[in-house]
Structure formats: C-alpha cells, structure tokens
Amino acid sequence: MSASGTATPVLADVILSPTSLTEFPAYWCEHPELFATISEGTTAEERMESVLRWFIATLKGQYTTRNEKMGSEKKPLNPVLGELFYGTWPDENGRGETILVSEQVSHHPPITGYYIANEKAGVVLQGHSGQKTAFSGTAINVKQSGHALLRVKPKDGSPEEQFLITLPKLRIEGLVWGAPYIELTETSAIQSSTDYSAVIEYKGKGYFSGKAHSYKAVLSKGSKHINTYEGQWTGISNIGSSKGPVFYDADEPKEEVTVKPVDEQGEWESRKLWYKVANGIRSGDYETAGKEKSRIENEQRQRRKDEQAANTEWPSWHFNHIDSDADFQKLVALMHDKTQPQTEDAYVYKG
C-alpha cells in the first residue's frame, strides 16, 4: 500500500525481478570460452559434444540466477515491443570478441529475438523465444516457444555445421511456501547437420541422481548410441555414469555480459527504459516502481492503438520475420522421433 492507503500498482519484490526478459539471451553466453571453442573440435563428434557441454553450461544462469541473487524466483519485467539489449564479452585468449543483439520482436505473443556471434571463432547463434504459462495445482507450467540455430565454421576446414536447439519446458514450484524456484521438465534436443544429436531429459529430486535439477543426455549419430551424460545442470555432471569422468562443473566462474553505462544508452535500450522501475524494486520503493511501470505499459498500449488507427506496424530494428526456414526444415527432418519445435518460422538477424 502507498502512503495514501491505495494499492501500489506493482507487485512486491517477492514477485517482480528488476530485469527485463529482453536481457535473458545474455545467459546463452555467460561462458564465452565454451561458446568460442566449439569450432576447435577436430571431429564432428567432438564438436557435437562441445555444443552439448556449452548448452548445459547455459542452464544454471538462465534458470537459477534469480534464486541465488534474490532468495527465490522472480517474475521478469515484460518487455515492450522494440525494446533492445546490446552486450559484449571481451576477447580472451585470442579467440575474439563475442557480441549480443537482443530485441523484443513481438508483444502479443511476447517473443524475443537474439543474435550472438564470435566471428573470429566462427560461431554464430540466432533464435527467438517466448513463454506460455498455465497454472497446475500449486505450480506454474511454462512452455517455451521458439528455437535456436547455431552455425559453426570448424577450424579444421570442414564444411560449416549447423545445430538446431529446442527449448526445455519449465515448472515453477514453491509457490505455496512463498519461495518459487524453477525445475526443468520433459525433454529438449540438439540436432546437428552431421546427423549427431543429443536428447536431454530433465527431472527433479528423486530421479537419476536423486537430486534437484537433474538431467540425462543421450548422444547419438542417427540410430547409433554414442554416449550418455548425467548429473545436475546446477552442479557436476559426468560422462557415462555418475562415477565417470567429469563432463561439466556448473561452479566454474561465469562472465557477466558487458553493457554500456545507462547514461550512454538509447531510450529503447532495456536498462535505460526500465531504470526507474528497476531502482524502485531494488530499493523497496514500490510506489515509484509501480508508477513508472504503469507509465511504460500505458505508452506501449497507446502506440499499438496509434498503429492500428494508422494501419501500420512497428518496424523491427534488427530482425526480419520469415514464415519458413530451409535450414530449420533440413535439421528437423533429421530429428526422427526426437523433441521437435512446433513452428518453423524464425526471426533472422539483418544487422
């Protein structure tokens, strides 16, 4: 409640995060060295395993960071159409700089397009994601729409390889106790143009390792089984079995994305757009946060009304929408009975 006794127009900090969903693609590259070194694999199988390791390395940041920083899962700020986020990871070990361009390309339904590239390393990721939520008993189920396409130019001179990455489903638990947290559920998959694939199954406590945030990945080429990887995506996972060699340790240091200071950002850039809202949430000034959040949302609604009246559409800054992607279709055809994205449309980076 505000000082006047009226309800503050923003949910308290137990629910809201000071971070917009437009920033979330940065979690794909909190381990930029793992991203850059994919192209250094000397065989298609080695590169496939590197893609799987890098993907597992992205999960802890994406799905548990807010628990660690703020005590429980928070609801991200809903981006406005045209919202932008730019970031970089500096060159390390001579492998080149990695850049990120993220844009809210649709508001209804909410979709974020992203492009991450290390041109020197020959590794480029682009994709889009959205969320659909539904209540189920005492939890919230979140279905992530979209997919990512990774392109790799191997350092050994082999032809370019492509990897289609599908997105896991989420289940937000702990609502009854006021301490929400995320578990990944069901399966996701990575399919390469060389016919290597990885199907990743996610389970919570009591399955595989008997611990929360568990997964088991099966690497195959066509119908031939190659290897398995299992453990916790928030902890240690091993090759072959829980007693096998370490595949990945999620406690390895991560690198936060580098962003220009807020006063040097444009008005559509995420941290400048939401600056007063984020400050209000962090400082406990929910009245100011609520007023600023309502102002931004009202301006968004008015823009859409103006566009409808003028029979125009918002022009995307960095991405073009396409209904059908030939590379996507080729990779889906190789997936056989694996988890497949439901749609083949895409948002292609135009610079």
mmCIF file of C-alpha atoms in Angstrom:
data_model
loop_
_atom_site.group_PDB
_atom_site.id
_atom_site.type_symbol
_atom_site.label_atom_id
_atom_site.label_comp_id
_atom_site.label_asym_id
_atom_site.label_seq_id
_atom_site.Cartn_x
_atom_site.Cartn_y
_atom_site.Cartn_z
ATOM 1 C CA MET A 1 0.000 0.000 0.000
ATOM 2 C CA SER A 2 1.143 3.559 -0.643
ATOM 3 C CA ALA A 3 1.128 6.342 1.947
ATOM 4 C CA SER A 4 -2.352 7.350 0.776
ATOM 5 C CA GLY A 5 -3.689 3.884 1.513
ATOM 6 C CA THR A 6 -4.225 2.906 -2.129
ATOM 7 C CA ALA A 7 -2.745 -0.231 -3.600
ATOM 8 C CA THR A 8 0.664 0.254 -5.179
ATOM 9 C CA PRO A 9 0.360 -0.607 -8.891
ATOM 10 C CA VAL A 10 3.227 -3.107 -8.829
ATOM 11 C CA LEU A 11 3.626 -6.446 -7.099
ATOM 12 C CA ALA A 12 6.051 -6.550 -4.199
ATOM 13 C CA ASP A 13 9.636 -7.729 -4.542
ATOM 14 C CA VAL A 14 8.645 -11.306 -3.685
ATOM 15 C CA ILE A 15 7.301 -11.468 -7.251
ATOM 16 C CA LEU A 16 8.975 -8.904 -9.529
ATOM 17 C CA SER A 17 12.513 -9.012 -10.835
ATOM 18 C CA PRO A 18 14.280 -5.777 -11.834
ATOM 19 C CA THR A 19 15.408 -7.436 -15.077
ATOM 20 C CA SER A 20 13.541 -7.454 -18.389
ATOM 21 C CA LEU A 21 13.170 -10.639 -20.430
ATOM 22 C CA THR A 22 14.979 -8.841 -23.248
ATOM 23 C CA GLU A 23 18.210 -9.348 -21.287
ATOM 24 C CA PHE A 24 17.760 -13.101 -20.929
ATOM 25 C CA PRO A 25 19.573 -14.097 -24.165
ATOM 26 C CA ALA A 26 22.781 -12.992 -22.416
ATOM 27 C CA TYR A 27 22.553 -16.222 -20.398
ATOM 28 C CA TRP A 28 23.417 -18.134 -23.581
ATOM 29 C CA CYS A 29 26.972 -16.813 -23.380
ATOM 30 C CA GLU A 30 27.980 -16.493 -19.741
ATOM 31 C CA HIS A 31 30.731 -18.969 -20.644
ATOM 32 C CA PRO A 32 32.052 -17.307 -23.822
ATOM 33 C CA GLU A 33 35.118 -19.549 -23.985
ATOM 34 C CA LEU A 34 32.939 -22.678 -24.207
ATOM 35 C CA PHE A 35 30.993 -20.945 -26.984
ATOM 36 C CA ALA A 36 34.108 -19.903 -28.912
ATOM 37 C CA THR A 37 35.922 -23.230 -28.638
ATOM 38 C CA ILE A 38 33.131 -25.258 -30.275
ATOM 39 C CA SER A 39 34.793 -24.649 -33.649
ATOM 40 C CA GLU A 40 38.119 -26.026 -32.380
ATOM 41 C CA GLY A 41 36.860 -29.607 -32.170
ATOM 42 C CA THR A 42 38.793 -31.881 -34.521
ATOM 43 C CA THR A 43 35.857 -34.156 -35.423
ATOM 44 C CA ALA A 44 32.109 -33.714 -35.907
ATOM 45 C CA GLU A 45 31.525 -35.853 -32.809
ATOM 46 C CA GLU A 46 33.868 -33.743 -30.707
ATOM 47 C CA ARG A 47 32.134 -30.569 -31.861
ATOM 48 C CA MET A 48 28.740 -32.067 -31.056
ATOM 49 C CA GLU A 49 29.904 -32.904 -27.544
ATOM 50 C CA SER A 50 31.231 -29.342 -27.182
ATOM 51 C CA VAL A 51 27.843 -27.953 -28.197
ATOM 52 C CA LEU A 52 26.156 -30.131 -25.577
ATOM 53 C CA ARG A 53 28.624 -29.014 -22.864
ATOM 54 C CA TRP A 54 28.133 -25.344 -23.754
ATOM 55 C CA PHE A 55 24.333 -25.776 -23.741
ATOM 56 C CA ILE A 56 24.359 -27.417 -20.291
ATOM 57 C CA ALA A 57 26.563 -24.530 -19.109
ATOM 58 C CA THR A 58 23.841 -22.033 -20.083
ATOM 59 C CA LEU A 59 21.130 -23.562 -17.884
ATOM 60 C CA LYS A 60 22.198 -22.563 -14.369
ATOM 61 C CA GLY A 61 22.381 -18.868 -15.248
ATOM 62 C CA GLN A 62 19.083 -18.881 -17.120
ATOM 63 C CA TYR A 63 17.027 -20.701 -14.531
ATOM 64 C CA THR A 64 18.538 -20.280 -11.038
ATOM 65 C CA THR A 65 20.312 -16.903 -11.044
ATOM 66 C CA ARG A 66 17.366 -15.032 -9.527
ATOM 67 C CA ASN A 67 17.078 -17.609 -6.741
ATOM 68 C CA GLU A 68 20.715 -17.067 -5.812
ATOM 69 C CA LYS A 69 20.626 -13.264 -6.026
ATOM 70 C CA MET A 70 17.159 -12.577 -4.590
ATOM 71 C CA GLY A 71 16.241 -15.595 -2.486
ATOM 72 C CA SER A 72 13.605 -17.032 -4.832
ATOM 73 C CA GLU A 73 12.426 -16.968 -8.424
ATOM 74 C CA LYS A 74 11.118 -13.569 -9.585
ATOM 75 C CA LYS A 75 8.822 -12.598 -12.431
ATOM 76 C CA PRO A 76 10.865 -10.753 -15.090
ATOM 77 C CA LEU A 77 9.660 -7.453 -16.459
ATOM 78 C CA ASN A 78 7.585 -7.898 -19.627
ATOM 79 C CA PRO A 79 9.450 -6.154 -22.476
ATOM 80 C CA VAL A 80 7.822 -3.585 -24.706
ATOM 81 C CA LEU A 81 7.779 -4.060 -28.459
ATOM 82 C CA GLY A 82 11.031 -2.706 -29.895
ATOM 83 C CA GLU A 83 12.953 -2.967 -26.632
ATOM 84 C CA LEU A 84 16.674 -3.553 -27.195
ATOM 85 C CA PHE A 85 19.601 -5.046 -25.318
ATOM 86 C CA TYR A 86 23.202 -4.926 -26.514
ATOM 87 C CA GLY A 87 26.176 -6.567 -24.865
ATOM 88 C CA THR A 88 29.675 -7.895 -25.416
ATOM 89 C CA TRP A 89 32.135 -10.345 -23.931
ATOM 90 C CA PRO A 90 35.737 -9.159 -24.481
ATOM 91 C CA ASP A 91 38.332 -11.110 -26.446
ATOM 92 C CA GLU A 92 40.103 -13.640 -24.247
ATOM 93 C CA ASN A 93 42.953 -15.944 -25.205
ATOM 94 C CA GLY A 94 42.908 -14.530 -28.722
ATOM 95 C CA ARG A 95 39.598 -16.165 -29.602
ATOM 96 C CA GLY A 96 37.799 -12.937 -30.477
ATOM 97 C CA GLU A 97 35.062 -10.727 -29.046
ATOM 98 C CA THR A 98 31.530 -12.068 -28.678
ATOM 99 C CA ILE A 99 28.595 -9.725 -29.310
ATOM 100 C CA LEU A 100 24.913 -9.913 -28.403
ATOM 101 C CA VAL A 101 21.951 -8.170 -30.032
ATOM 102 C CA SER A 102 18.558 -8.820 -28.439
ATOM 103 C CA GLU A 103 15.223 -7.286 -29.408
ATOM 104 C CA GLN A 104 11.594 -7.707 -28.415
ATOM 105 C CA VAL A 105 10.181 -8.505 -31.853
ATOM 106 C CA SER A 106 6.580 -9.237 -30.801
ATOM 107 C CA HIS A 107 4.395 -8.164 -27.908
ATOM 108 C CA HIS A 108 1.335 -10.395 -28.492
ATOM 109 C CA PRO A 109 2.532 -13.085 -28.252
ATOM 110 C CA PRO A 110 5.706 -11.939 -26.449
ATOM 111 C CA ILE A 111 8.766 -13.005 -28.457
ATOM 112 C CA THR A 112 12.419 -12.044 -28.039
ATOM 113 C CA GLY A 113 14.817 -12.374 -30.977
ATOM 114 C CA TYR A 114 18.557 -12.675 -30.377
ATOM 115 C CA TYR A 115 21.862 -12.871 -32.225
ATOM 116 C CA ILE A 116 25.136 -13.897 -30.579
ATOM 117 C CA ALA A 117 28.322 -14.070 -32.626
ATOM 118 C CA ASN A 118 32.036 -14.559 -32.316
ATOM 119 C CA GLU A 119 33.096 -14.007 -35.911
ATOM 120 C CA LYS A 120 36.773 -14.769 -35.276
ATOM 121 C CA ALA A 121 35.908 -18.111 -33.693
ATOM 122 C CA GLY A 122 33.406 -18.855 -36.455
ATOM 123 C CA VAL A 123 30.458 -19.429 -34.102
ATOM 124 C CA VAL A 124 27.075 -17.702 -34.533
ATOM 125 C CA LEU A 125 23.808 -18.318 -32.658
ATOM 126 C CA GLN A 126 20.468 -16.804 -33.509
ATOM 127 C CA GLY A 127 16.981 -17.638 -32.400
ATOM 128 C CA HIS A 128 13.820 -16.492 -30.710
ATOM 129 C CA SER A 129 11.883 -17.441 -27.602
ATOM 130 C CA GLY A 130 8.558 -16.823 -25.951
ATOM 131 C CA GLN A 131 6.669 -18.158 -22.957
ATOM 132 C CA LYS A 132 3.173 -19.507 -22.384
ATOM 133 C CA THR A 133 2.168 -20.099 -18.776
ATOM 134 C CA ALA A 134 -0.552 -22.206 -17.189
ATOM 135 C CA PHE A 135 -1.376 -22.935 -13.541
ATOM 136 C CA SER A 136 -1.357 -26.572 -12.472
ATOM 137 C CA GLY A 137 -2.269 -27.234 -8.861
ATOM 138 C CA THR A 138 0.345 -25.498 -6.729
ATOM 139 C CA ALA A 139 2.788 -24.840 -9.582
ATOM 140 C CA ILE A 140 3.065 -22.879 -12.834
ATOM 141 C CA ASN A 141 3.945 -24.672 -16.052
ATOM 142 C CA VAL A 142 5.852 -22.623 -18.614
ATOM 143 C CA LYS A 143 6.078 -23.753 -22.225
ATOM 144 C CA GLN A 144 8.883 -22.054 -24.095
ATOM 145 C CA SER A 145 8.200 -21.435 -27.763
ATOM 146 C CA GLY A 146 10.853 -20.883 -30.400
ATOM 147 C CA HIS A 147 14.235 -22.443 -31.089
ATOM 148 C CA ALA A 148 17.871 -21.525 -31.707
ATOM 149 C CA LEU A 149 20.100 -22.249 -34.690
ATOM 150 C CA LEU A 150 23.861 -22.471 -34.113
ATOM 151 C CA ARG A 151 26.269 -22.183 -37.052
ATOM 152 C CA VAL A 152 29.858 -23.345 -36.670
ATOM 153 C CA LYS A 153 32.789 -22.995 -39.091
ATOM 154 C CA PRO A 154 35.230 -25.702 -37.925
ATOM 155 C CA LYS A 155 38.845 -24.621 -37.562
ATOM 156 C CA ASP A 156 39.982 -27.826 -39.293
ATOM 157 C CA GLY A 157 38.491 -26.627 -42.572
ATOM 158 C CA SER A 158 35.449 -28.930 -42.555
ATOM 159 C CA PRO A 159 32.221 -27.569 -44.073
ATOM 160 C CA GLU A 160 30.011 -25.376 -41.898
ATOM 161 C CA GLU A 161 27.910 -27.312 -39.391
ATOM 162 C CA GLN A 162 24.503 -26.325 -38.087
ATOM 163 C CA PHE A 163 22.805 -27.259 -34.825
ATOM 164 C CA LEU A 164 19.081 -26.888 -34.108
ATOM 165 C CA ILE A 165 18.424 -26.376 -30.388
ATOM 166 C CA THR A 166 14.963 -26.797 -28.881
ATOM 167 C CA LEU A 167 13.982 -25.227 -25.570
ATOM 168 C CA PRO A 168 13.054 -27.076 -22.358
ATOM 169 C CA LYS A 169 9.772 -26.657 -20.536
ATOM 170 C CA LEU A 170 9.721 -25.176 -17.024
ATOM 171 C CA ARG A 171 7.780 -25.802 -13.863
ATOM 172 C CA ILE A 172 7.783 -23.122 -11.174
ATOM 173 C CA GLU A 173 7.479 -24.808 -7.794
ATOM 174 C CA GLY A 174 7.413 -23.487 -4.224
ATOM 175 C CA LEU A 175 4.553 -21.025 -4.682
ATOM 176 C CA VAL A 176 2.748 -22.324 -1.592
ATOM 177 C CA TRP A 177 5.741 -21.525 0.615
ATOM 178 C CA GLY A 178 6.375 -18.141 -0.994
ATOM 179 C CA ALA A 179 9.781 -19.259 -2.283
ATOM 180 C CA PRO A 180 9.358 -20.027 -6.001
ATOM 181 C CA TYR A 181 12.062 -21.922 -7.857
ATOM 182 C CA ILE A 182 12.384 -23.437 -11.328
ATOM 183 C CA GLU A 183 12.684 -27.049 -12.378
ATOM 184 C CA LEU A 184 13.189 -28.018 -15.996
ATOM 185 C CA THR A 185 10.839 -30.756 -17.196
ATOM 186 C CA GLU A 186 10.360 -33.229 -20.029
ATOM 187 C CA THR A 187 12.955 -33.126 -22.821
ATOM 188 C CA SER A 188 14.786 -30.880 -25.251
ATOM 189 C CA ALA A 189 17.100 -31.766 -28.122
ATOM 190 C CA ILE A 190 20.107 -30.654 -30.141
ATOM 191 C CA GLN A 191 20.283 -31.838 -33.751
ATOM 192 C CA SER A 192 23.351 -31.342 -35.950
ATOM 193 C CA SER A 193 23.605 -31.253 -39.728
ATOM 194 C CA THR A 194 26.136 -34.119 -39.445
ATOM 195 C CA ASP A 195 23.337 -36.332 -38.005
ATOM 196 C CA TYR A 196 24.714 -36.254 -34.465
ATOM 197 C CA SER A 197 22.055 -35.473 -31.880
ATOM 198 C CA ALA A 198 21.558 -35.159 -28.149
ATOM 199 C CA VAL A 199 18.247 -35.725 -26.371
ATOM 200 C CA ILE A 200 18.233 -34.222 -22.888
ATOM 201 C CA GLU A 201 15.755 -35.402 -20.259
ATOM 202 C CA TYR A 202 15.175 -33.265 -17.169
ATOM 203 C CA LYS A 203 13.968 -34.458 -13.783
ATOM 204 C CA GLY A 204 13.713 -33.076 -10.271
ATOM 205 C CA LYS A 205 14.607 -34.662 -6.971
ATOM 206 C CA GLY A 206 14.252 -38.421 -6.765
ATOM 207 C CA TYR A 207 15.262 -39.333 -10.320
ATOM 208 C CA PHE A 208 18.644 -40.163 -11.895
ATOM 209 C CA SER A 209 20.940 -38.684 -9.224
ATOM 210 C CA GLY A 210 18.189 -38.273 -6.617
ATOM 211 C CA LYS A 211 18.812 -34.544 -6.583
ATOM 212 C CA ALA A 212 17.042 -31.432 -7.831
ATOM 213 C CA HIS A 213 17.913 -30.016 -11.268
ATOM 214 C CA SER A 214 18.988 -33.370 -12.671
ATOM 215 C CA TYR A 215 19.398 -34.279 -16.312
ATOM 216 C CA LYS A 216 20.459 -37.152 -18.509
ATOM 217 C CA ALA A 217 21.597 -36.604 -22.099
ATOM 218 C CA VAL A 218 21.972 -39.295 -24.742
ATOM 219 C CA LEU A 219 24.343 -38.577 -27.627
ATOM 220 C CA SER A 220 23.702 -40.482 -30.852
ATOM 221 C CA LYS A 221 24.539 -40.482 -34.534
ATOM 222 C CA GLY A 222 21.432 -41.477 -36.417
ATOM 223 C CA SER A 223 20.223 -44.572 -34.569
ATOM 224 C CA LYS A 224 23.673 -45.408 -33.158
ATOM 225 C CA HIS A 225 24.164 -44.703 -29.451
ATOM 226 C CA ILE A 226 27.448 -42.890 -28.715
ATOM 227 C CA ASN A 227 27.459 -41.858 -25.036
ATOM 228 C CA THR A 228 25.436 -40.609 -22.073
ATOM 229 C CA TYR A 229 25.954 -37.667 -19.736
ATOM 230 C CA GLU A 230 24.181 -37.229 -16.414
ATOM 231 C CA GLY A 231 24.166 -35.211 -13.233
ATOM 232 C CA GLN A 232 22.912 -31.800 -12.175
ATOM 233 C CA TRP A 233 22.782 -28.849 -14.528
ATOM 234 C CA THR A 234 23.365 -26.700 -11.436
ATOM 235 C CA GLY A 235 26.293 -28.831 -10.268
ATOM 236 C CA ILE A 236 28.523 -31.602 -11.547
ATOM 237 C CA SER A 237 27.669 -33.963 -14.371
ATOM 238 C CA ASN A 238 29.634 -36.949 -15.596
ATOM 239 C CA ILE A 239 30.245 -38.978 -18.743
ATOM 240 C CA GLY A 240 28.800 -42.478 -18.887
ATOM 241 C CA SER A 241 27.588 -42.675 -15.282
ATOM 242 C CA SER A 242 27.715 -40.781 -12.008
ATOM 243 C CA LYS A 243 31.171 -42.297 -11.446
ATOM 244 C CA GLY A 244 32.517 -41.421 -14.895
ATOM 245 C CA PRO A 245 34.809 -38.541 -15.871
ATOM 246 C CA VAL A 246 33.513 -35.039 -15.159
ATOM 247 C CA PHE A 247 31.666 -33.622 -18.157
ATOM 248 C CA TYR A 248 30.858 -30.194 -16.722
ATOM 249 C CA ASP A 249 31.041 -28.429 -13.362
ATOM 250 C CA ALA A 250 28.451 -25.625 -13.087
ATOM 251 C CA ASP A 251 30.501 -23.924 -10.365
ATOM 252 C CA GLU A 252 33.026 -22.808 -12.973
ATOM 253 C CA PRO A 253 33.239 -18.975 -12.997
ATOM 254 C CA LYS A 254 30.887 -17.229 -15.386
ATOM 255 C CA GLU A 255 31.380 -13.940 -17.183
ATOM 256 C CA GLU A 256 28.673 -11.299 -16.964
ATOM 257 C CA VAL A 257 27.850 -9.502 -20.174
ATOM 258 C CA THR A 258 29.439 -6.051 -20.601
ATOM 259 C CA VAL A 259 26.901 -3.274 -21.213
ATOM 260 C CA LYS A 260 27.351 0.456 -21.831
ATOM 261 C CA PRO A 261 26.545 2.750 -18.872
ATOM 262 C CA VAL A 262 22.864 3.658 -18.694
ATOM 263 C CA ASP A 263 23.527 7.327 -19.472
ATOM 264 C CA GLU A 264 25.136 6.281 -22.781
ATOM 265 C CA GLN A 265 22.252 4.038 -23.838
ATOM 266 C CA GLY A 266 19.420 4.896 -26.204
ATOM 267 C CA GLU A 267 15.843 5.308 -24.989
ATOM 268 C CA TRP A 268 14.828 1.858 -26.280
ATOM 269 C CA GLU A 269 17.633 0.006 -24.530
ATOM 270 C CA SER A 270 16.377 -2.181 -21.736
ATOM 271 C CA ARG A 271 18.293 -0.895 -18.723
ATOM 272 C CA LYS A 272 17.581 2.736 -19.590
ATOM 273 C CA LEU A 273 13.920 2.080 -20.395
ATOM 274 C CA TRP A 274 13.319 0.278 -17.069
ATOM 275 C CA TYR A 275 15.854 2.228 -14.990
ATOM 276 C CA LYS A 276 13.431 3.810 -12.521
ATOM 277 C CA VAL A 277 11.371 0.631 -12.203
ATOM 278 C CA ALA A 278 14.451 -1.485 -11.501
ATOM 279 C CA ASN A 279 15.800 1.018 -8.971
ATOM 280 C CA GLY A 280 12.445 1.097 -7.215
ATOM 281 C CA ILE A 281 12.301 -2.689 -6.933
ATOM 282 C CA ARG A 282 15.891 -2.944 -5.685
ATOM 283 C CA SER A 283 15.469 -0.154 -3.116
ATOM 284 C CA GLY A 284 11.992 -1.181 -1.947
ATOM 285 C CA ASP A 285 10.371 1.965 -3.356
ATOM 286 C CA TYR A 286 7.456 0.071 -4.880
ATOM 287 C CA GLU A 287 5.280 3.131 -5.318
ATOM 288 C CA THR A 288 7.772 4.742 -7.707
ATOM 289 C CA ALA A 289 8.404 1.394 -9.404
ATOM 290 C CA GLY A 290 4.667 0.897 -9.865
ATOM 291 C CA LYS A 291 4.059 4.351 -11.290
ATOM 292 C CA GLU A 292 6.938 4.043 -13.741
ATOM 293 C CA LYS A 293 5.903 0.546 -14.766
ATOM 294 C CA SER A 294 2.336 1.720 -15.419
ATOM 295 C CA ARG A 295 3.613 4.694 -17.434
ATOM 296 C CA ILE A 296 5.712 2.461 -19.692
ATOM 297 C CA GLU A 297 2.863 -0.015 -20.168
ATOM 298 C CA ASN A 298 0.331 2.743 -20.943
ATOM 299 C CA GLU A 299 2.683 4.229 -23.536
ATOM 300 C CA GLN A 300 3.017 0.787 -25.073
ATOM 301 C CA ARG A 301 -0.763 0.383 -25.332
ATOM 302 C CA GLN A 302 -1.125 3.844 -26.865
ATOM 303 C CA ARG A 303 1.491 3.087 -29.537
ATOM 304 C CA ARG A 304 -0.390 -0.044 -30.563
ATOM 305 C CA LYS A 305 -3.654 1.931 -30.761
ATOM 306 C CA ASP A 306 -1.988 4.616 -32.888
ATOM 307 C CA GLU A 307 -0.566 1.976 -35.235
ATOM 308 C CA GLN A 308 -3.935 0.288 -35.588
ATOM 309 C CA ALA A 309 -5.599 3.606 -36.348
ATOM 310 C CA ALA A 310 -2.945 4.408 -38.971
ATOM 311 C CA ASN A 311 -2.978 0.825 -40.348
ATOM 312 C CA THR A 312 0.773 0.490 -39.782
ATOM 313 C CA GLU A 313 3.025 -1.990 -37.977
ATOM 314 C CA TRP A 314 6.045 -1.427 -35.773
ATOM 315 C CA PRO A 315 9.229 -1.912 -37.863
ATOM 316 C CA SER A 316 11.779 -4.213 -36.232
ATOM 317 C CA TRP A 317 15.203 -2.717 -35.598
ATOM 318 C CA HIS A 318 17.389 -5.785 -36.221
ATOM 319 C CA PHE A 319 15.330 -8.811 -37.271
ATOM 320 C CA ASN A 320 13.187 -9.906 -40.201
ATOM 321 C CA HIS A 321 10.402 -12.434 -39.655
ATOM 322 C CA ILE A 322 10.244 -15.360 -42.078
ATOM 323 C CA ASP A 323 7.493 -17.965 -42.226
ATOM 324 C CA SER A 324 9.685 -20.864 -43.313
ATOM 325 C CA ASP A 325 13.383 -21.568 -42.797
ATOM 326 C CA ALA A 326 15.028 -24.080 -45.158
ATOM 327 C CA ASP A 327 17.873 -24.843 -42.702
ATOM 328 C CA PHE A 328 15.344 -25.482 -39.960
ATOM 329 C CA GLN A 329 13.430 -27.894 -42.198
ATOM 330 C CA LYS A 330 16.583 -29.877 -43.058
ATOM 331 C CA LEU A 331 17.525 -30.283 -39.393
ATOM 332 C CA VAL A 332 14.005 -31.204 -38.286
ATOM 333 C CA ALA A 333 13.977 -33.931 -40.942
ATOM 334 C CA LEU A 334 16.996 -35.481 -39.195
ATOM 335 C CA MET A 335 15.364 -35.419 -35.750
ATOM 336 C CA HIS A 336 13.290 -38.566 -36.315
ATOM 337 C CA ASP A 337 11.314 -39.150 -33.097
ATOM 338 C CA LYS A 338 13.159 -36.533 -31.047
ATOM 339 C CA THR A 339 11.638 -33.419 -29.470
ATOM 340 C CA GLN A 340 10.759 -31.004 -32.277
ATOM 341 C CA PRO A 341 9.835 -27.322 -32.291
ATOM 342 C CA GLN A 342 6.185 -26.765 -33.132
ATOM 343 C CA THR A 343 6.781 -23.895 -35.535
ATOM 344 C CA GLU A 344 9.305 -23.355 -38.284
ATOM 345 C CA ASP A 345 9.080 -19.578 -38.517
ATOM 346 C CA ALA A 346 12.107 -17.574 -37.465
ATOM 347 C CA TYR A 347 13.461 -14.095 -36.866
ATOM 348 C CA VAL A 348 16.565 -13.613 -38.995
ATOM 349 C CA TYR A 349 19.185 -11.064 -37.969
ATOM 350 C CA LYS A 350 19.553 -8.261 -40.524
ATOM 351 C CA GLY A 351 22.255 -6.261 -38.774
#
